[in-house]
JSON list of C-alpha atoms in Angstrom, two decimals:
[
{"chain": "A", "resi": 1, "resn": "UNK", "atom": "CA", "xyz": [-0.06, -0.11, 0.05]},
{"chain": "A", "resi": 2, "resn": "UNK", "atom": "CA", "xyz": [1.37, 3.33, -1.19]},
{"chain": "A", "resi": 3, "resn": "UNK", "atom": "CA", "xyz": [1.06, 6.22, 1.91]},
{"chain": "A", "resi": 4, "resn": "UNK", "atom": "CA", "xyz": [1.44, 9.58, 0.62]},
{"chain": "A", "resi": 5, "resn": "UNK", "atom": "CA", "xyz": [1.40, 12.83, 2.93]},
{"chain": "A", "resi": 6, "resn": "UNK", "atom": "CA", "xyz": [-2.10, 14.93, 2.81]},
{"chain": "A", "resi": 7, "resn": "UNK", "atom": "CA", "xyz": [-0.02, 17.78, 0.69]},
{"chain": "A", "resi": 8, "resn": "UNK", "atom": "CA", "xyz": [1.03, 15.70, -1.76]},
{"chain": "A", "resi": 9, "resn": "UNK", "atom": "CA", "xyz": [-2.14, 13.81, -2.65]},
{"chain": "A", "resi": 10, "resn": "UNK", "atom": "CA", "xyz": [-4.15, 17.47, -2.71]},
{"chain": "A", "resi": 11, "resn": "UNK", "atom": "CA", "xyz": [-1.25, 18.43, -5.30]},
{"chain": "A", "resi": 12, "resn": "UNK", "atom": "CA", "xyz": [-2.21, 15.06, -6.84]},
{"chain": "A", "resi": 13, "resn": "UNK", "atom": "CA", "xyz": [-5.96, 15.40, -6.78]},
{"chain": "A", "resi": 14, "resn": "UNK", "atom": "CA", "xyz": [-5.48, 19.27, -8.01]},
{"chain": "A", "resi": 15, "resn": "UNK", "atom": "CA", "xyz": [-3.50, 17.72, -11.17]},
{"chain": "A", "resi": 16, "resn": "UNK", "atom": "CA", "xyz": [-5.92, 15.18, -11.91]},
{"chain": "A", "resi": 17, "resn": "UNK", "atom": "CA", "xyz": [-8.65, 16.93, -11.58]},
{"chain": "A", "resi": 18, "resn": "UNK", "atom": "CA", "xyz": [-7.36, 20.40, -13.47]},
{"chain": "A", "resi": 19, "resn": "UNK", "atom": "CA", "xyz": [-6.21, 17.78, -16.20]},
{"chain": "A", "resi": 20, "resn": "UNK", "atom": "CA", "xyz": [-10.35, 16.33, -16.12]},
{"chain": "A", "resi": 21, "resn": "UNK", "atom": "CA", "xyz": [-11.50, 19.94, -16.30]},
{"chain": "A", "resi": 22, "resn": "UNK", "atom": "CA", "xyz": [-9.93, 21.83, -18.81]},
{"chain": "A", "resi": 23, "resn": "UNK", "atom": "CA", "xyz": [-11.04, 19.36, -21.62]},
{"chain": "A", "resi": 24, "resn": "UNK", "atom": "CA", "xyz": [-14.70, 19.05, -20.13]},
{"chain": "A", "resi": 25, "resn": "UNK", "atom": "CA", "xyz": [-14.85, 23.02, -19.40]},
{"chain": "A", "resi": 26, "resn": "UNK", "atom": "CA", "xyz": [-13.83, 23.15, -23.31]},
{"chain": "A", "resi": 27, "resn": "UNK", "atom": "CA", "xyz": [-17.02, 21.16, -24.46]},
{"chain": "A", "resi": 28, "resn": "UNK", "atom": "CA", "xyz": [-19.37, 22.83, -27.01]},
{"chain": "A", "resi": 29, "resn": "UNK", "atom": "CA", "xyz": [-23.51, 22.06, -26.69]},
{"chain": "A", "resi": 30, "resn": "UNK", "atom": "CA", "xyz": [-23.88, 19.35, -29.48]},
{"chain": "A", "resi": 31, "resn": "UNK", "atom": "CA", "xyz": [-27.31, 18.66, -29.56]},
{"chain": "A", "resi": 32, "resn": "UNK", "atom": "CA", "xyz": [-26.38, 14.98, -31.08]},
{"chain": "A", "resi": 33, "resn": "UNK", "atom": "CA", "xyz": [-24.78, 14.10, -27.95]},
{"chain": "A", "resi": 34, "resn": "UNK", "atom": "CA", "xyz": [-27.93, 15.10, -26.03]},
{"chain": "A", "resi": 35, "resn": "UNK", "atom": "CA", "xyz": [-29.46, 11.55, -25.07]},
{"chain": "A", "resi": 36, "resn": "UNK", "atom": "CA", "xyz": [-32.44, 12.42, -22.84]},
{"chain": "A", "resi": 37, "resn": "UNK", "atom": "CA", "xyz": [-35.30, 12.82, -24.80]},
{"chain": "A", "resi": 38, "resn": "UNK", "atom": "CA", "xyz": [-36.55, 15.19, -21.89]},
{"chain": "A", "resi": 39, "resn": "UNK", "atom": "CA", "xyz": [-33.86, 17.45, -22.44]},
{"chain": "A", "resi": 40, "resn": "UNK", "atom": "CA", "xyz": [-34.63, 18.08, -26.01]},
{"chain": "A", "resi": 41, "resn": "UNK", "atom": "CA", "xyz": [-37.89, 18.90, -25.64]},
{"chain": "A", "resi": 42, "resn": "UNK", "atom": "CA", "xyz": [-37.68, 21.42, -22.65]},
{"chain": "A", "resi": 43, "resn": "UNK", "atom": "CA", "xyz": [-38.26, 24.80, -23.78]},
{"chain": "A", "resi": 44, "resn": "UNK", "atom": "CA", "xyz": [-37.06, 25.86, -20.26]},
{"chain": "A", "resi": 45, "resn": "UNK", "atom": "CA", "xyz": [-33.86, 23.83, -20.70]},
{"chain": "A", "resi": 46, "resn": "UNK", "atom": "CA", "xyz": [-33.12, 25.30, -23.83]},
{"chain": "A", "resi": 47, "resn": "UNK", "atom": "CA", "xyz": [-33.66, 28.46, -23.08]},
{"chain": "A", "resi": 48, "resn": "UNK", "atom": "CA", "xyz": [-31.76, 28.15, -19.59]},
{"chain": "A", "resi": 49, "resn": "UNK", "atom": "CA", "xyz": [-28.96, 27.33, -21.51]},
{"chain": "A", "resi": 50, "resn": "UNK", "atom": "CA", "xyz": [-28.86, 29.46, -24.19]},
{"chain": "A", "resi": 51, "resn": "UNK", "atom": "CA", "xyz": [-28.72, 32.54, -21.71]},
{"chain": "A", "resi": 52, "resn": "UNK", "atom": "CA", "xyz": [-25.63, 30.27, -19.99]},
{"chain": "A", "resi": 53, "resn": "UNK", "atom": "CA", "xyz": [-23.88, 30.08, -22.99]},
{"chain": "A", "resi": 54, "resn": "UNK", "atom": "CA", "xyz": [-24.58, 34.06, -23.18]},
{"chain": "A", "resi": 55, "resn": "UNK", "atom": "CA", "xyz": [-22.59, 33.84, -20.04]},
{"chain": "A", "resi": 56, "resn": "UNK", "atom": "CA", "xyz": [-26.14, 35.44, -18.32]},
{"chain": "A", "resi": 57, "resn": "UNK", "atom": "CA", "xyz": [-25.81, 32.79, -15.58]},
{"chain": "A", "resi": 58, "resn": "UNK", "atom": "CA", "xyz": [-28.21, 35.04, -12.57]},
{"chain": "A", "resi": 59, "resn": "UNK", "atom": "CA", "xyz": [-31.11, 34.21, -15.51]},
{"chain": "A", "resi": 60, "resn": "UNK", "atom": "CA", "xyz": [-29.95, 31.10, -16.76]},
{"chain": "A", "resi": 61, "resn": "UNK", "atom": "CA", "xyz": [-30.34, 29.27, -13.21]},
{"chain": "A", "resi": 62, "resn": "UNK", "atom": "CA", "xyz": [-34.28, 30.00, -12.52]},
{"chain": "A", "resi": 63, "resn": "UNK", "atom": "CA", "xyz": [-34.88, 28.15, -16.20]},
{"chain": "A", "resi": 64, "resn": "UNK", "atom": "CA", "xyz": [-32.61, 25.16, -15.18]},
{"chain": "A", "resi": 65, "resn": "UNK", "atom": "CA", "xyz": [-34.26, 25.33, -11.92]},
{"chain": "A", "resi": 66, "resn": "UNK", "atom": "CA", "xyz": [-37.75, 24.93, -13.38]},
{"chain": "A", "resi": 67, "resn": "UNK", "atom": "CA", "xyz": [-36.84, 22.41, -15.82]},
{"chain": "A", "resi": 68, "resn": "UNK", "atom": "CA", "xyz": [-35.31, 20.20, -12.92]},
{"chain": "A", "resi": 69, "resn": "UNK", "atom": "CA", "xyz": [-38.57, 20.87, -10.62]},
{"chain": "A", "resi": 70, "resn": "UNK", "atom": "CA", "xyz": [-41.10, 20.63, -12.85]},
{"chain": "A", "resi": 71, "resn": "UNK", "atom": "CA", "xyz": [-39.85, 18.62, -15.85]},
{"chain": "A", "resi": 72, "resn": "UNK", "atom": "CA", "xyz": [-37.77, 16.34, -13.95]},
{"chain": "A", "resi": 73, "resn": "UNK", "atom": "CA", "xyz": [-34.30, 16.68, -15.74]},
{"chain": "A", "resi": 74, "resn": "UNK", "atom": "CA", "xyz": [-31.81, 15.98, -13.50]},
{"chain": "A", "resi": 75, "resn": "UNK", "atom": "CA", "xyz": [-29.04, 17.20, -15.69]},
{"chain": "A", "resi": 76, "resn": "UNK", "atom": "CA", "xyz": [-30.81, 20.51, -14.97]},
{"chain": "A", "resi": 77, "resn": "UNK", "atom": "CA", "xyz": [-29.43, 20.65, -11.88]},
{"chain": "A", "resi": 78, "resn": "UNK", "atom": "CA", "xyz": [-25.77, 19.61, -13.38]},
{"chain": "A", "resi": 79, "resn": "UNK", "atom": "CA", "xyz": [-26.13, 23.05, -15.15]},
{"chain": "A", "resi": 80, "resn": "UNK", "atom": "CA", "xyz": [-27.31, 24.85, -12.24]},
{"chain": "A", "resi": 81, "resn": "UNK", "atom": "CA", "xyz": [-24.79, 23.70, -10.15]},
{"chain": "A", "resi": 82, "resn": "UNK", "atom": "CA", "xyz": [-22.49, 24.88, -13.01]},
{"chain": "A", "resi": 83, "resn": "UNK", "atom": "CA", "xyz": [-23.79, 28.79, -12.99]},
{"chain": "A", "resi": 84, "resn": "UNK", "atom": "CA", "xyz": [-23.70, 29.11, -9.53]},
{"chain": "A", "resi": 85, "resn": "UNK", "atom": "CA", "xyz": [-19.59, 27.65, -9.81]},
{"chain": "A", "resi": 86, "resn": "UNK", "atom": "CA", "xyz": [-18.88, 30.86, -12.37]},
{"chain": "A", "resi": 87, "resn": "UNK", "atom": "CA", "xyz": [-20.72, 33.42, -9.99]},
{"chain": "A", "resi": 88, "resn": "UNK", "atom": "CA", "xyz": [-18.23, 32.21, -7.74]},
{"chain": "A", "resi": 89, "resn": "UNK", "atom": "CA", "xyz": [-20.51, 30.48, -5.11]},
{"chain": "A", "resi": 90, "resn": "UNK", "atom": "CA", "xyz": [-18.82, 27.18, -4.97]},
{"chain": "A", "resi": 91, "resn": "UNK", "atom": "CA", "xyz": [-21.09, 26.10, -1.63]},
{"chain": "A", "resi": 92, "resn": "UNK", "atom": "CA", "xyz": [-24.34, 26.82, -3.59]},
{"chain": "A", "resi": 93, "resn": "UNK", "atom": "CA", "xyz": [-22.53, 25.30, -6.24]},
{"chain": "A", "resi": 94, "resn": "UNK", "atom": "CA", "xyz": [-22.25, 21.81, -4.57]},
{"chain": "A", "resi": 95, "resn": "UNK", "atom": "CA", "xyz": [-25.55, 21.96, -3.34]},
{"chain": "A", "resi": 96, "resn": "UNK", "atom": "CA", "xyz": [-27.07, 21.54, -6.98]},
{"chain": "A", "resi": 97, "resn": "UNK", "atom": "CA", "xyz": [-24.74, 19.31, -7.71]},
{"chain": "A", "resi": 98, "resn": "UNK", "atom": "CA", "xyz": [-25.98, 16.92, -4.37]},
{"chain": "A", "resi": 99, "resn": "UNK", "atom": "CA", "xyz": [-29.74, 17.38, -5.66]},
{"chain": "A", "resi": 100, "resn": "UNK", "atom": "CA", "xyz": [-28.38, 16.17, -9.57]},
{"chain": "A", "resi": 101, "resn": "UNK", "atom": "CA", "xyz": [-26.25, 13.24, -7.99]},
{"chain": "A", "resi": 102, "resn": "UNK", "atom": "CA", "xyz": [-29.00, 12.02, -5.61]},
{"chain": "A", "resi": 103, "resn": "UNK", "atom": "CA", "xyz": [-31.09, 12.33, -9.17]},
{"chain": "A", "resi": 104, "resn": "UNK", "atom": "CA", "xyz": [-28.96, 10.31, -10.40]},
{"chain": "A", "resi": 105, "resn": "UNK", "atom": "CA", "xyz": [-26.61, 12.79, -12.97]},
{"chain": "A", "resi": 106, "resn": "UNK", "atom": "CA", "xyz": [-23.56, 11.43, -13.73]},
{"chain": "A", "resi": 107, "resn": "UNK", "atom": "CA", "xyz": [-22.04, 14.63, -14.27]},
{"chain": "A", "resi": 108, "resn": "UNK", "atom": "CA", "xyz": [-23.40, 15.80, -11.25]},
{"chain": "A", "resi": 109, "resn": "UNK", "atom": "CA", "xyz": [-21.87, 12.53, -9.33]},
{"chain": "A", "resi": 110, "resn": "UNK", "atom": "CA", "xyz": [-18.65, 13.39, -10.86]},
{"chain": "A", "resi": 111, "resn": "UNK", "atom": "CA", "xyz": [-18.23, 17.18, -9.74]},
{"chain": "A", "resi": 112, "resn": "UNK", "atom": "CA", "xyz": [-19.51, 16.33, -6.41]},
{"chain": "A", "resi": 113, "resn": "UNK", "atom": "CA", "xyz": [-16.95, 14.08, -5.77]},
{"chain": "A", "resi": 114, "resn": "UNK", "atom": "CA", "xyz": [-14.37, 16.02, -7.23]},
{"chain": "A", "resi": 115, "resn": "UNK", "atom": "CA", "xyz": [-15.71, 18.54, -4.46]},
{"chain": "A", "resi": 116, "resn": "UNK", "atom": "CA", "xyz": [-15.30, 15.89, -1.28]},
{"chain": "A", "resi": 117, "resn": "UNK", "atom": "CA", "xyz": [-11.50, 15.07, -3.03]},
{"chain": "A", "resi": 118, "resn": "UNK", "atom": "CA", "xyz": [-10.43, 18.87, -2.84]},
{"chain": "A", "resi": 119, "resn": "UNK", "atom": "CA", "xyz": [-12.67, 19.93, 0.15]},
{"chain": "A", "resi": 120, "resn": "UNK", "atom": "CA", "xyz": [-13.53, 22.16, -2.58]},
{"chain": "A", "resi": 121, "resn": "UNK", "atom": "CA", "xyz": [-17.01, 23.97, -0.67]},
{"chain": "A", "resi": 122, "resn": "UNK", "atom": "CA", "xyz": [-17.63, 21.13, 1.35]},
{"chain": "A", "resi": 123, "resn": "UNK", "atom": "CA", "xyz": [-15.60, 19.56, 3.91]},
{"chain": "A", "resi": 124, "resn": "UNK", "atom": "CA", "xyz": [-13.11, 17.44, 2.63]},
{"chain": "A", "resi": 125, "resn": "UNK", "atom": "CA", "xyz": [-14.02, 13.71, 2.62]},
{"chain": "A", "resi": 126, "resn": "UNK", "atom": "CA", "xyz": [-12.05, 11.33, 0.00]},
{"chain": "A", "resi": 127, "resn": "UNK", "atom": "CA", "xyz": [-14.20, 8.18, 1.14]},
{"chain": "A", "resi": 128, "resn": "UNK", "atom": "CA", "xyz": [-17.53, 10.31, -0.03]},
{"chain": "A", "resi": 129, "resn": "UNK", "atom": "CA", "xyz": [-15.52, 11.92, -2.82]},
{"chain": "A", "resi": 130, "resn": "UNK", "atom": "CA", "xyz": [-14.40, 8.37, -4.36]},
{"chain": "A", "resi": 131, "resn": "UNK", "atom": "CA", "xyz": [-18.08, 6.88, -3.95]},
{"chain": "A", "resi": 132, "resn": "UNK", "atom": "CA", "xyz": [-19.37, 9.69, -6.29]},
{"chain": "A", "resi": 133, "resn": "UNK", "atom": "CA", "xyz": [-16.28, 9.75, -8.58]},
{"chain": "A", "resi": 134, "resn": "UNK", "atom": "CA", "xyz": [-17.00, 5.77, -8.67]},
{"chain": "A", "resi": 135, "resn": "UNK", "atom": "CA", "xyz": [-21.06, 6.05, -9.29]},
{"chain": "A", "resi": 136, "resn": "UNK", "atom": "CA", "xyz": [-19.97, 8.50, -12.33]},
{"chain": "A", "resi": 137, "resn": "UNK", "atom": "CA", "xyz": [-17.71, 5.77, -13.78]},
{"chain": "A", "resi": 138, "resn": "UNK", "atom": "CA", "xyz": [-20.14, 3.52, -13.73]},
{"chain": "A", "resi": 139, "resn": "UNK", "atom": "CA", "xyz": [-22.66, 5.14, -15.24]},
{"chain": "A", "resi": 140, "resn": "UNK", "atom": "CA", "xyz": [-20.37, 5.76, -18.01]},
{"chain": "A", "resi": 141, "resn": "UNK", "atom": "CA", "xyz": [-19.02, 9.53, -17.72]},
{"chain": "A", "resi": 142, "resn": "UNK", "atom": "CA", "xyz": [-15.60, 9.66, -19.47]},
{"chain": "A", "resi": 143, "resn": "UNK", "atom": "CA", "xyz": [-14.35, 12.23, -17.24]},
{"chain": "A", "resi": 144, "resn": "UNK", "atom": "CA", "xyz": [-15.16, 10.10, -13.94]},
{"chain": "A", "resi": 145, "resn": "UNK", "atom": "CA", "xyz": [-13.87, 7.20, -15.82]},
{"chain": "A", "resi": 146, "resn": "UNK", "atom": "CA", "xyz": [-10.57, 8.70, -16.25]},
{"chain": "A", "resi": 147, "resn": "UNK", "atom": "CA", "xyz": [-10.18, 10.11, -13.08]},
{"chain": "A", "resi": 148, "resn": "UNK", "atom": "CA", "xyz": [-10.90, 6.91, -11.20]},
{"chain": "A", "resi": 149, "resn": "UNK", "atom": "CA", "xyz": [-8.44, 5.38, -13.38]},
{"chain": "A", "resi": 150, "resn": "UNK", "atom": "CA", "xyz": [-5.91, 8.43, -12.43]},
{"chain": "A", "resi": 151, "resn": "UNK", "atom": "CA", "xyz": [-7.21, 7.67, -8.91]},
{"chain": "A", "resi": 152, "resn": "UNK", "atom": "CA", "xyz": [-6.05, 3.98, -9.18]},
{"chain": "A", "resi": 153, "resn": "UNK", "atom": "CA", "xyz": [-2.89, 4.71, -10.48]},
{"chain": "A", "resi": 154, "resn": "UNK", "atom": "CA", "xyz": [-1.63, 7.09, -7.57]},
{"chain": "A", "resi": 155, "resn": "UNK", "atom": "CA", "xyz": [-3.33, 5.50, -5.27]},
{"chain": "A", "resi": 156, "resn": "UNK", "atom": "CA", "xyz": [-3.42, 6.59, -1.54]},
{"chain": "A", "resi": 157, "resn": "UNK", "atom": "CA", "xyz": [-7.12, 8.39, -1.68]},
{"chain": "A", "resi": 158, "resn": "UNK", "atom": "CA", "xyz": [-8.78, 6.59, 0.98]},
{"chain": "A", "resi": 159, "resn": "UNK", "atom": "CA", "xyz": [-11.65, 4.22, -0.54]},
{"chain": "A", "resi": 160, "resn": "UNK", "atom": "CA", "xyz": [-9.08, 3.85, -3.65]},
{"chain": "A", "resi": 161, "resn": "UNK", "atom": "CA", "xyz": [-6.25, 2.25, -3.25]},
{"chain": "A", "resi": 162, "resn": "UNK", "atom": "CA", "xyz": [-3.69, 1.22, -5.61]},
{"chain": "A", "resi": 163, "resn": "UNK", "atom": "CA", "xyz": [-4.35, -1.16, -8.50]},
{"chain": "A", "resi": 164, "resn": "UNK", "atom": "CA", "xyz": [-3.00, -1.29, -11.95]},
{"chain": "A", "resi": 165, "resn": "UNK", "atom": "CA", "xyz": [-6.16, -3.76, -12.87]},
{"chain": "A", "resi": 166, "resn": "UNK", "atom": "CA", "xyz": [-8.78, -1.61, -12.28]},
{"chain": "A", "resi": 167, "resn": "UNK", "atom": "CA", "xyz": [-6.84, 1.52, -13.35]},
{"chain": "A", "resi": 168, "resn": "UNK", "atom": "CA", "xyz": [-6.23, -0.01, -16.94]},
{"chain": "A", "resi": 169, "resn": "UNK", "atom": "CA", "xyz": [-10.02, -0.80, -16.67]},
{"chain": "A", "resi": 170, "resn": "UNK", "atom": "CA", "xyz": [-11.16, 2.69, -16.06]},
{"chain": "A", "resi": 171, "resn": "UNK", "atom": "CA", "xyz": [-9.16, 4.13, -18.40]},
{"chain": "A", "resi": 172, "resn": "UNK", "atom": "CA", "xyz": [-9.89, 1.73, -21.12]},
{"chain": "A", "resi": 173, "resn": "UNK", "atom": "CA", "xyz": [-13.72, 2.22, -20.38]},
{"chain": "A", "resi": 174, "resn": "UNK", "atom": "CA", "xyz": [-12.65, 6.28, -20.69]},
{"chain": "A", "resi": 175, "resn": "UNK", "atom": "CA", "xyz": [-10.35, 5.80, -24.47]},
{"chain": "A", "resi": 176, "resn": "UNK", "atom": "CA", "xyz": [-13.39, 3.44, -25.85]},
{"chain": "A", "resi": 177, "resn": "UNK", "atom": "CA", "xyz": [-15.21, 7.00, -25.58]},
{"chain": "A", "resi": 178, "resn": "UNK", "atom": "CA", "xyz": [-12.25, 8.67, -27.19]},
{"chain": "A", "resi": 179, "resn": "UNK", "atom": "CA", "xyz": [-10.81, 10.37, -24.15]},
{"chain": "A", "resi": 180, "resn": "UNK", "atom": "CA", "xyz": [-7.36, 11.46, -25.66]},
{"chain": "A", "resi": 181, "resn": "UNK", "atom": "CA", "xyz": [-5.85, 11.73, -22.40]},
{"chain": "A", "resi": 182, "resn": "UNK", "atom": "CA", "xyz": [-6.86, 7.98, -21.56]},
{"chain": "A", "resi": 183, "resn": "UNK", "atom": "CA", "xyz": [-5.62, 6.30, -24.57]},
{"chain": "A", "resi": 184, "resn": "UNK", "atom": "CA", "xyz": [-2.36, 8.35, -24.74]},
{"chain": "A", "resi": 185, "resn": "UNK", "atom": "CA", "xyz": [-2.21, 6.90, -20.94]},
{"chain": "A", "resi": 186, "resn": "UNK", "atom": "CA", "xyz": [-2.80, 3.68, -22.77]},
{"chain": "A", "resi": 187, "resn": "UNK", "atom": "CA", "xyz": [-0.05, 3.65, -25.54]},
{"chain": "A", "resi": 188, "resn": "UNK", "atom": "CA", "xyz": [2.58, 4.47, -22.70]},
{"chain": "A", "resi": 189, "resn": "UNK", "atom": "CA", "xyz": [1.87, 1.87, -20.54]},
{"chain": "A", "resi": 190, "resn": "UNK", "atom": "CA", "xyz": [0.80, -0.88, -22.26]}
]
């Protein structure tokens, strides 16, 4: 079992999370990638997303919340969390990520897990962080799959011990969805 200091783990986690967040943040709205029919039909979600793309986060929040509460679109909780995060309110963002995570949205689960791992807007809890990242990865979110693989590579996080076989498994899952970073890791290591 590898042991690492708390400071060193924080550096590893922050680096890994930034590594995953860059391609996620760079993603553009692509209607072909939307699989949830409710989102496609939701005028509230569409209006909220248009406002979000125009950087009108305060206005977008109303429409995302309405889509989540009235139309039961769990992904709307994630988008509401994104708005609050863009506005600099990480604790509020985590509240909405929690709502989405508990409703089964994998991106909300990922963001909540990330927050717990880093203690960003919530009390640090590596075990809860690993749990939410794992749930997201199991649902097929490539960012969480890459992160979980990375956590298994480094070990030292409560709830995720060093395990090369599991690291490879999750990296392969992310690579199968086109994660360039996971593909690169697999090419360099296998």
